[in-house]
XYZ file of C-alpha atoms in Angstrom:
681
model
C 126.007 70.525 182.452
C 122.931 68.955 183.967
C 122.284 65.579 186.223
C 118.530 64.804 186.190
C 119.575 61.693 188.591
C 120.905 64.159 191.383
C 117.827 66.538 190.952
C 115.630 63.504 191.281
C 117.355 62.395 194.595
C 117.413 65.935 196.255
C 113.698 66.057 195.429
C 112.871 62.897 197.042
C 115.402 63.637 200.000
C 113.696 66.689 200.502
C 110.462 65.308 200.689
C 111.569 62.500 203.336
C 113.316 65.529 205.394
C 109.805 67.521 205.615
C 108.230 64.385 206.547
C 110.765 63.776 209.273
C 110.473 67.550 210.145
C 106.806 67.585 210.394
C 106.907 64.189 212.740
C 109.172 66.108 215.141
C 106.472 69.033 215.267
C 103.773 66.367 215.570
C 105.661 64.445 218.453
C 106.117 67.724 220.195
C 102.314 68.694 219.968
C 100.938 65.234 220.156
C 99.818 65.751 223.816
C 97.889 68.645 222.684
C 96.088 67.064 219.799
C 93.254 64.633 219.897
C 91.380 62.310 217.862
C 91.951 62.973 214.075
C 94.339 65.718 214.723
C 97.359 63.214 215.000
C 98.295 63.499 211.133
C 97.261 67.166 210.708
C 100.566 68.539 210.217
C 101.321 65.905 207.829
C 99.099 67.756 205.293
C 101.602 70.666 205.268
C 104.571 67.887 204.575
C 102.477 66.804 201.600
C 101.584 70.164 200.336
C 105.472 71.341 200.610
C 106.606 68.177 199.252
C 104.208 68.695 196.155
C 105.485 72.327 195.939
C 109.118 71.384 196.275
C 109.104 68.073 194.280
C 105.836 68.122 192.269
C 102.990 65.477 192.043
C 105.020 62.232 192.728
C 106.845 63.822 195.720
C 103.626 64.602 197.118
C 102.568 61.134 196.679
C 105.694 59.726 198.436
C 104.945 62.398 201.418
C 101.468 61.126 201.590
C 102.443 57.584 201.875
C 105.508 58.046 203.985
C 103.404 60.386 206.259
C 100.419 57.574 206.639
C 103.091 54.963 207.737
C 104.982 57.115 210.133
C 101.995 58.934 211.639
C 100.270 55.197 212.072
C 103.112 53.884 213.348
C 103.925 56.467 216.135
C 100.508 58.347 216.726
C 97.819 56.102 215.998
C 96.758 53.344 218.897
C 97.999 51.164 218.953
C 101.541 53.091 218.910
C 104.420 51.643 217.607
C 102.626 49.134 215.470
C 101.027 49.368 211.997
C 97.922 47.819 213.121
C 94.720 49.053 214.011
C 91.385 47.370 215.279
C 89.067 49.990 214.994
C 87.428 50.230 211.390
C 87.012 54.049 211.464
C 90.743 54.226 211.814
C 91.250 52.459 208.591
C 88.578 55.069 207.054
C 90.534 57.833 208.301
C 93.863 56.628 207.145
C 92.159 55.846 203.688
C 90.408 59.470 203.562
C 93.849 61.045 204.666
C 95.705 59.251 201.913
C 93.223 60.208 199.353
C 93.231 63.775 200.587
C 97.118 63.711 200.163
C 96.929 62.653 196.896
C 94.192 65.149 195.848
C 96.368 67.754 197.570
C 99.340 66.681 195.454
C 97.547 66.753 192.246
C 95.955 70.189 193.177
C 99.538 71.448 193.768
C 100.710 69.937 190.538
C 98.369 71.595 188.690
C 98.961 74.839 190.473
C 102.747 74.198 189.011
C 101.327 73.443 185.790
C 99.094 76.773 185.777
C 101.937 78.861 186.712
C 104.353 77.194 184.276
C 101.764 77.763 181.556
C 101.235 81.403 182.721
C 104.951 82.080 182.423
C 105.174 80.423 178.917
C 102.114 82.681 177.959
C 103.892 85.754 179.549
C 107.211 84.815 177.948
C 105.408 84.215 174.239
C 103.354 87.482 174.995
C 106.873 89.489 175.738
C 108.513 87.500 172.880
C 105.535 88.505 170.448
C 105.821 92.111 171.908
C 109.241 92.363 171.196
C 109.240 90.790 167.665
C 106.266 93.206 167.058
C 108.384 96.277 168.268
C 111.231 95.063 166.220
C 108.833 94.443 162.923
C 107.458 97.686 163.660
C 110.602 99.540 164.036
C 111.995 97.615 160.854
C 108.905 98.455 159.144
C 109.405 102.338 159.848
C 112.966 102.152 159.037
C 112.002 100.172 155.721
C 109.173 102.866 154.717
C 111.724 105.853 155.236
C 114.256 103.807 153.162
C 111.738 103.219 150.484
C 110.576 106.971 150.552
C 114.366 108.520 150.585
C 115.071 106.076 147.653
C 111.816 106.875 146.165
C 112.283 110.932 146.332
C 115.859 110.424 145.098
C 114.731 108.313 142.179
C 114.710 109.714 138.628
C 111.033 108.357 137.998
C 107.663 109.304 139.365
C 106.386 106.944 141.995
C 102.857 106.336 143.554
C 101.501 103.986 146.033
C 97.625 103.166 146.205
C 96.143 101.132 148.882
C 93.211 98.624 148.514
C 90.526 101.131 147.950
C 92.275 101.770 144.605
C 93.075 105.319 145.705
C 96.856 106.845 145.873
C 97.896 107.316 149.197
C 101.604 108.611 148.485
C 103.575 110.188 145.672
C 107.140 110.740 145.446
C 108.936 114.428 144.991
C 109.409 113.911 141.203
C 105.825 113.495 140.836
C 105.089 116.525 142.843
C 107.625 118.481 140.974
C 106.100 117.273 137.770
C 102.493 118.065 138.345
C 103.543 121.212 140.475
C 101.496 120.539 143.434
C 101.797 119.388 147.170
C 100.979 116.006 148.554
C 97.883 117.557 150.411
C 96.721 118.750 146.766
C 97.561 115.544 145.330
C 95.701 113.253 147.954
C 92.773 115.575 147.717
C 92.360 115.344 143.977
C 91.973 112.124 142.069
C 94.814 111.062 139.753
C 92.451 111.337 136.637
C 92.418 115.051 137.322
C 95.671 115.398 135.654
C 95.399 112.917 132.960
C 94.448 114.033 129.216
C 90.883 114.026 128.797
C 91.015 111.573 125.479
C 93.277 108.940 127.477
C 91.164 108.911 130.991
C 88.705 106.111 129.698
C 91.486 103.706 128.344
C 93.653 104.343 131.771
C 90.788 103.781 133.789
C 89.806 100.466 132.314
C 93.413 99.134 132.467
C 94.191 100.183 135.989
C 90.892 98.661 137.490
C 91.166 95.542 135.667
C 94.570 95.004 137.009
C 93.549 96.061 140.326
C 90.908 93.487 140.505
C 92.745 90.795 138.938
C 95.864 92.051 141.223
C 97.826 91.604 137.950
C 100.709 94.129 136.732
C 99.873 96.340 134.075
C 101.542 98.837 131.854
C 100.292 101.569 130.011
C 100.927 105.142 128.025
C 99.082 108.174 128.417
C 99.371 112.115 128.668
C 99.887 113.541 132.150
C 99.406 117.370 132.879
C 102.580 119.019 134.264
C 102.934 122.227 136.181
C 103.108 124.619 132.945
C 99.754 123.096 131.629
C 101.242 121.164 128.987
C 100.617 117.577 128.557
C 103.534 115.044 128.220
C 103.476 111.263 127.489
C 104.358 108.951 130.291
C 104.911 105.281 130.816
C 103.048 103.791 133.752
C 104.305 100.460 135.169
C 102.066 99.183 138.096
C 102.289 95.992 140.354
C 100.396 94.559 143.183
C 101.815 95.552 146.609
C 102.198 92.402 148.952
C 102.731 92.160 153.049
C 105.104 89.359 153.948
C 102.543 86.955 154.707
C 101.134 87.511 151.197
C 98.288 89.989 152.069
C 97.345 92.292 149.314
C 97.873 95.941 150.573
C 97.340 97.692 146.725
C 99.406 98.818 144.115
C 102.823 100.371 143.690
C 103.645 102.133 140.289
C 106.504 104.018 138.681
C 105.935 106.614 135.560
C 108.732 107.227 133.312
C 108.501 110.673 131.042
C 108.899 109.353 127.442
C 107.569 112.526 125.386
C 110.841 113.198 124.154
C 111.438 109.394 123.436
C 108.243 109.339 121.419
C 108.789 112.843 119.563
C 112.250 111.204 118.476
C 110.352 107.962 117.329
C 107.786 110.076 115.553
C 110.406 112.145 113.796
C 112.339 109.137 113.069
C 109.178 107.532 111.560
C 108.338 110.709 109.846
C 111.817 110.693 108.313
C 111.377 106.786 107.449
C 108.006 107.484 105.798
C 109.502 110.231 103.688
C 112.381 108.207 102.902
C 110.067 105.339 101.695
C 108.083 107.877 99.877
C 111.080 109.298 98.313
C 112.431 106.221 97.551
C 108.989 105.144 95.839
C 108.717 108.612 94.101
C 112.706 107.826 92.772
C 111.115 104.686 91.813
C 108.138 105.862 89.826
C 110.713 108.640 88.506
C 113.040 106.117 87.017
C 110.137 104.146 85.897
C 108.673 107.146 84.115
C 112.008 107.984 82.753
C 112.299 104.728 81.359
C 108.842 104.926 79.847
C 109.607 108.327 78.399
C 112.856 107.404 76.916
C 110.746 104.381 75.176
C 107.777 106.883 74.126
C 110.126 109.416 72.730
C 112.131 106.890 70.658
C 108.886 105.230 69.710
C 107.227 108.831 68.794
C 110.501 110.305 67.134
C 111.104 106.886 65.020
C 107.466 106.474 63.818
C 107.157 109.691 61.615
C 110.928 109.228 60.789
C 110.356 105.721 59.527
C 107.373 107.013 57.206
C 109.620 109.787 56.007
C 112.523 107.554 55.282
C 110.465 105.054 53.461
C 108.717 107.160 51.311
C 111.929 109.062 50.377
C 113.652 105.777 49.557
C 110.765 104.878 47.519
C 110.949 108.045 45.724
C 114.692 107.671 45.213
C 114.479 104.113 43.876
C 111.712 105.064 41.392
C 109.382 102.435 43.013
C 106.398 104.764 43.025
C 104.481 106.025 40.061
C 103.918 109.960 39.049
C 100.625 109.553 40.349
C 101.815 108.564 44.014
C 104.233 111.324 44.431
C 101.879 113.758 45.643
C 100.498 111.625 48.303
C 104.190 110.701 49.233
C 105.199 114.269 49.769
C 102.083 114.870 51.777
C 102.965 112.001 53.763
C 106.578 113.023 54.230
C 105.240 116.578 55.098
C 102.681 115.668 57.592
C 105.097 113.422 59.485
C 107.996 116.038 59.205
C 105.853 118.635 61.388
C 104.751 115.815 63.834
C 108.215 115.169 64.245
C 109.281 119.039 64.694
C 105.977 119.309 67.308
C 107.526 116.807 69.301
C 110.846 118.158 69.521
C 109.413 121.481 69.942
C 107.295 120.210 72.899
C 110.943 118.762 74.372
C 112.291 121.938 74.093
C 109.407 123.786 75.766
C 109.564 121.572 78.800
C 113.304 121.653 78.871
C 113.021 125.671 78.664
C 110.222 125.291 81.476
C 112.454 123.114 84.059
C 115.478 125.233 83.566
C 113.493 128.369 84.057
C 114.422 129.845 80.541
C 110.879 130.175 79.227
C 110.313 133.906 78.416
C 107.051 135.603 78.108
C 106.362 138.583 75.681
C 103.937 139.951 77.969
C 101.446 142.701 76.433
C 97.722 143.217 76.493
C 95.943 140.320 75.093
C 92.446 139.746 74.016
C 91.543 136.055 74.697
C 88.750 135.720 72.436
C 90.825 136.605 69.736
C 93.437 133.636 70.995
C 90.903 131.062 71.338
C 89.587 131.995 67.709
C 92.996 131.528 66.387
C 93.619 128.117 68.126
C 90.221 126.818 66.815
C 90.922 127.739 63.514
C 94.380 126.243 63.767
C 93.337 122.984 65.109
C 89.830 122.914 62.889
C 91.309 120.441 60.115
C 92.234 117.875 62.565
C 88.854 118.101 64.371
C 87.140 117.903 60.697
C 89.357 114.893 60.070
C 87.668 112.907 62.747
C 84.359 114.515 62.272
C 84.247 116.400 65.658
C 82.074 119.251 65.992
C 83.736 122.422 67.888
C 81.489 124.702 69.488
C 82.689 128.182 70.668
C 81.118 130.277 73.390
C 82.931 133.506 73.475
C 82.612 136.529 75.491
C 84.227 138.886 73.382
C 83.704 141.879 75.820
C 85.232 139.757 78.778
C 88.473 142.197 78.928
C 92.236 141.984 78.246
C 94.717 139.782 80.245
C 98.475 140.590 80.462
C 100.064 137.748 78.675
C 101.895 136.296 75.527
C 99.501 135.766 73.046
C 101.438 133.292 71.356
C 102.112 131.047 74.405
C 98.322 131.385 75.662
C 97.261 130.156 71.963
C 99.762 127.135 72.573
C 97.903 126.484 75.727
C 94.613 126.515 73.989
C 96.132 124.333 71.050
C 97.170 122.185 73.406
C 93.867 121.694 75.238
C 91.834 121.489 72.049
C 94.435 119.088 70.524
C 94.176 116.734 73.864
C 90.543 116.774 73.311
C 90.441 115.743 69.860
C 92.866 112.949 70.243
C 90.806 111.247 73.308
C 87.267 112.081 71.420
C 85.638 109.606 69.095
C 84.754 110.027 65.780
C 81.781 112.441 65.531
C 82.386 113.817 68.994
C 81.760 116.900 70.377
C 83.909 119.709 71.829
C 82.867 122.902 73.488
C 85.060 125.660 73.776
C 83.717 128.786 76.219
C 85.165 132.098 77.217
C 83.529 134.104 80.027
C 84.583 136.715 82.661
C 84.006 135.343 86.045
C 84.752 138.397 88.933
C 88.386 139.647 88.302
C 89.222 136.507 86.000
C 88.712 135.418 82.647
C 88.095 131.548 82.123
C 88.526 129.644 79.081
C 86.773 125.927 79.458
C 87.237 123.355 76.840
C 84.740 120.239 77.324
C 85.061 117.063 75.281
C 82.948 114.094 74.948
C 86.296 111.538 75.021
C 87.082 108.826 77.113
C 87.216 110.645 80.301
C 89.794 110.529 83.241
C 90.380 108.007 85.846
C 89.835 109.303 89.262
C 93.090 107.904 90.201
C 94.932 109.507 87.507
C 93.237 112.777 87.855
C 95.565 114.359 90.455
C 98.654 113.468 88.207
C 97.059 114.533 84.657
C 99.317 117.706 84.289
C 102.649 115.694 85.701
C 105.381 115.654 83.219
C 105.707 112.126 81.261
C 102.550 111.053 83.084
C 100.137 109.124 80.870
C 97.060 107.271 81.787
C 98.069 104.515 79.570
C 101.664 104.035 79.442
C 101.921 100.440 77.951
C 102.926 99.704 74.908
C 99.866 98.703 73.911
C 98.274 101.857 74.407
C 95.771 103.324 72.138
C 96.810 107.064 71.821
C 99.993 108.174 71.066
C 102.227 111.404 72.271
C 104.844 111.937 74.892
C 102.630 113.141 77.786
C 104.111 116.743 77.820
C 101.282 118.590 76.530
C 99.134 119.107 79.841
C 102.412 119.584 81.802
C 103.524 122.665 79.262
C 99.882 123.853 79.581
C 100.047 124.291 83.377
C 103.416 125.584 83.467
C 102.612 128.372 80.703
C 99.452 129.363 82.649
C 101.270 129.487 86.052
C 103.755 131.889 84.512
C 101.133 133.914 83.812
C 99.683 134.046 87.286
C 96.641 131.696 86.533
C 95.642 128.269 87.120
C 94.100 125.322 85.373
C 92.256 122.231 86.968
C 90.924 119.250 85.234
C 87.443 117.600 86.117
C 86.036 114.412 84.699
C 82.987 112.304 86.066
C 84.763 109.104 85.208
C 85.569 106.844 82.324
C 83.891 107.551 78.920
C 82.348 110.480 80.257
C 84.345 113.269 78.583
C 86.870 115.639 80.714
C 86.771 119.531 81.265
C 89.787 121.769 81.472
C 89.626 125.065 82.881
C 92.115 127.903 82.510
C 91.693 130.999 84.792
C 93.700 134.220 84.161
C 93.624 137.322 86.087
C 92.089 140.210 84.137
C 93.887 143.524 83.557
C 93.184 146.408 85.696
C 93.323 148.892 83.327
C 94.222 149.410 79.150
C 97.921 149.617 77.972
C 99.854 152.836 78.432
C 102.649 153.700 75.944
C 104.993 156.608 75.383
C 105.886 158.027 72.039
C 109.494 158.347 70.579
C 109.014 162.146 71.285
C 107.943 161.967 74.833
C 105.335 164.332 74.302
C 102.371 164.461 76.701
C 99.747 164.463 73.990
C 101.029 161.096 72.341
C 101.889 159.110 75.484
C 98.583 157.349 76.029
C 96.689 155.319 73.368
C 93.492 153.571 73.562
C 93.347 149.890 74.144
C 92.007 147.281 71.818
C 88.110 147.419 72.088
C 88.047 151.049 73.560
C 87.285 154.323 71.791
C 87.688 156.953 74.380
C 90.775 158.708 74.056
C 91.692 160.126 77.506
C 91.584 164.036 78.029
C 95.125 165.062 78.291
C 94.539 168.381 79.451
C 93.697 167.064 82.906
C 96.162 167.856 85.351
C 97.078 165.739 88.328
C 100.045 167.607 89.330
C 101.471 167.014 92.861
C 98.051 165.136 94.054
C 99.333 162.418 96.499
C 97.779 159.133 95.785
C 97.945 155.677 97.343
C 97.458 152.721 94.926
C 96.357 149.374 96.690
C 96.603 146.086 94.704
C 97.601 142.710 95.252
C 98.570 142.326 91.610
C 102.326 143.753 91.116
C 101.550 144.200 87.073
C 98.311 146.054 87.927
C 99.987 148.560 90.447
C 102.696 149.219 88.084
C 100.132 149.841 85.332
C 98.343 152.318 87.538
C 101.276 153.950 88.770
C 102.513 154.500 85.032
C 99.219 155.973 84.142
C 99.133 158.353 87.192
C 102.555 159.532 86.980
C 101.820 160.500 83.409
C 99.183 163.086 84.600
C 101.813 164.445 87.013
C 100.274 162.763 90.193
C 102.829 161.567 93.061
C 102.066 157.703 93.504
C 102.679 155.445 96.207
C 101.784 151.681 95.692
C 101.015 148.939 98.430
C 100.707 145.126 97.852
C 98.344 144.690 100.956
C 95.415 146.278 102.734
C 97.618 145.689 105.886
C 100.368 147.714 104.374
C 98.248 150.245 103.280
C 96.923 150.779 106.734
C 100.272 151.085 108.120
C 101.098 153.891 105.738
C 98.009 156.062 105.810
C 98.574 157.798 109.154
C 102.058 158.944 108.083
C 101.715 159.411 104.468
C 98.386 161.087 104.473
C 97.421 160.537 100.794
C 94.910 162.740 99.027
C 93.302 159.923 97.377
C 93.109 156.228 97.855
C 92.659 153.836 94.924
C 92.041 150.243 96.323
C 91.490 147.154 94.823
C 88.395 144.853 96.296
C 89.733 141.386 95.819
C 92.707 141.229 97.988
C 93.816 137.833 100.111
C 93.514 138.060 104.000
C 92.113 141.660 104.037
C 89.781 142.744 101.127
C 88.887 146.179 99.892
C 85.992 146.378 101.822
C 87.785 145.544 105.224
C 90.233 148.288 104.433
C 87.815 151.064 103.785
C 86.138 150.276 106.990
C 89.327 150.473 108.972
C 90.231 153.536 107.372
C 87.149 155.451 108.219
C 87.792 154.337 111.762
C 90.707 156.620 111.914
C 90.806 159.994 112.744
C 90.811 162.851 110.143
C 94.461 163.764 111.252
C 95.332 160.293 110.720
C 93.775 160.133 107.220
C 90.324 158.832 107.827
C 88.524 160.851 105.729
C 90.697 160.532 102.596
C 88.597 160.251 99.258
C 88.639 156.582 98.029
C 88.041 154.881 94.720
C 87.203 151.390 94.348
C 88.727 149.749 91.717
C 87.401 146.318 90.943
C 86.258 143.529 88.508
C 83.184 142.715 90.822
C 80.658 144.953 89.031
C 77.093 143.743 90.584
C 74.791 146.306 91.804
C 75.005 144.712 95.400
C 78.719 145.208 95.071
C 78.692 148.838 94.346
C 75.834 149.354 97.125
C 78.269 147.518 99.344
C 81.373 149.569 98.340
C 79.828 152.688 98.703
C 78.087 152.205 101.915
C 81.352 151.247 103.363
C 83.159 154.539 102.717
C 84.144 154.539 99.192
C 83.095 157.722 97.194
C 83.422 155.855 93.717
C 83.114 152.683 92.230
C 84.825 152.108 89.055
C 84.922 148.883 87.416
C 87.572 146.746 85.659
C 89.112 147.097 82.914
C 89.035 150.842 83.555
C 89.341 153.368 80.743
C 92.428 155.900 81.595
C 90.122 158.561 81.231
C 87.434 157.155 83.278
C 89.830 156.787 86.198
C 91.895 159.945 85.815
C 88.175 161.858 85.771
C 87.262 160.441 88.851
C 90.394 161.100 90.621
C 90.144 164.686 89.396
C 86.428 164.829 90.684
C 87.532 163.484 94.086
C 90.525 165.759 94.410
C 88.074 168.644 94.802
C 86.322 166.782 97.704
C 89.707 166.276 99.427
C 90.498 170.202 99.202
C 86.847 170.702 100.826
C 87.677 168.265 103.447
C 91.159 169.890 104.299
C 89.609 173.207 104.428
C 86.936 172.022 106.745
C 89.574 170.461 108.806
C 91.514 173.672 109.126
C 88.532 175.696 110.018
C 87.682 173.684 112.552
C 91.358 173.552 113.968
C 91.122 177.551 113.539
C 88.041 177.516 115.615
C 89.225 175.397 118.137
C 92.343 177.312 118.430
C 90.426 180.584 119.156
C 88.125 178.845 121.776
């Protein structure tokens, strides 16, 4: 507990004691002091009083010293009177000096106190700085430990926008050390397509000192890129000073893939739902169309029948009535047949009677069948047929149905006095049937759906053209069952349509066995060929490899060559043949040219690169529908010994093989002599 009055009393008591003490000293030394020296020791009292009691004590010591010194030591003694003006000046000067000394001592006190306060403040600030620095180090260590244990990638950037620290998950993700990361920019690991966008977002947020969030692809240690979510916020000191940015990155690649798959599934579900709705709508439209198309001819049949039965028409109209009934009955029968055909196709029960077929004859028959309908609308049908195009393997009746449907479709959509062109020509190893009309054409939006079942360009009740919309669907399915393709083209509305059917050409003519099984009767010439093969040719035991991607063509070739006694092996691709030749060591190679992935040209080139022991010198025949001069030159220059065009006559192919078998014996003999020469050496 402090007592301010006691402290003040003590200070002033000490001041009086000091004056008394120095008065005693002055008294003892007075005989030695002369002149102005009578008050000399009082200066010490004033100084000590000011040091002990501060300024006011010094002033009190000055006043008391003047009074005591004047009384005891200045003449006249024992009195406060003085007659000399100089004495007065001395006393006044002494008083002023005492006050000044007290003030100076006070200033010394203040300076010391101020210095002590400054020193204490500096020490306090140093202590606070040490505490803050220690706290910062501990905080930084805790932050790094927490960041390294965090399941996210964390980075820190300074005010220069450069990263100065990465946590361990980041380093594990990129597969680089801290030194490598700091030596490179973060953009080095970002996908090139994302760098520009990332840089713009980062720099803009940095300059504005605002948080940001962005997604980009970051390269991980295996070189693959993964999508990450990067969130950055400004980093501030306790006093609000901007220190840079700190950010966290989360690997969201798996999440995005899941979202992508989900979106994909949702899109597929939406499409499936839309398709189901379209299918339901088409089904409803189709049921309505079937009902209308079946009832329309039935109405005419019943109407005329009832009129005839009731005797409502005269004898002169009976012929017309019978014609109407017959025409509508045939129309209804055709509708039912189309329905049955589409049912057989969808259930996989449509069967083909495959045999060598001359498409020129098929087209002729279809045109003759449809001609009355064309003449009724005064439509001209123009035929351009290549009768030497060759044969296809197919069902003549079904192929005629294809052509008839295309012609019927063309007549239905062609105006009166229109024009239909039917063309048949050989294109490479295929035969094309082209039906071109001058009708209303096909809208580009409907063109991809023209061969779909139950789809009609105009399905409204006000449509101009009748039918079930099954004809072209039947055409496509029948053509595809024959290994062919069909496509539709149109330049637009009222510019006509073009339908192109493409069917593969048969490799060779037909082979048949006689009931007796005699060799002389097992091969007959195909339609359009007059050269009967020479059955005296013997290929007994000759090892032949046949390469063709068409199964029917391979089977036909194998059957033909087996009749002559050859040992035939077949391959469906050039790659399969390359693997088989070194082990099979065939004596003759018969290869098609037009094959997928690797054609016959590439095959023979690779075969000729093999050693003689691996079959690299096997005699080879190119069997192809590419019959141009440049095709023949290319085949022979690459290593084929013979070039036989499709469709091939059996006698021609057998003669070519027989001719090359002699070459094979010569090659084998040459190789044998070479081996013997080598063994002798």
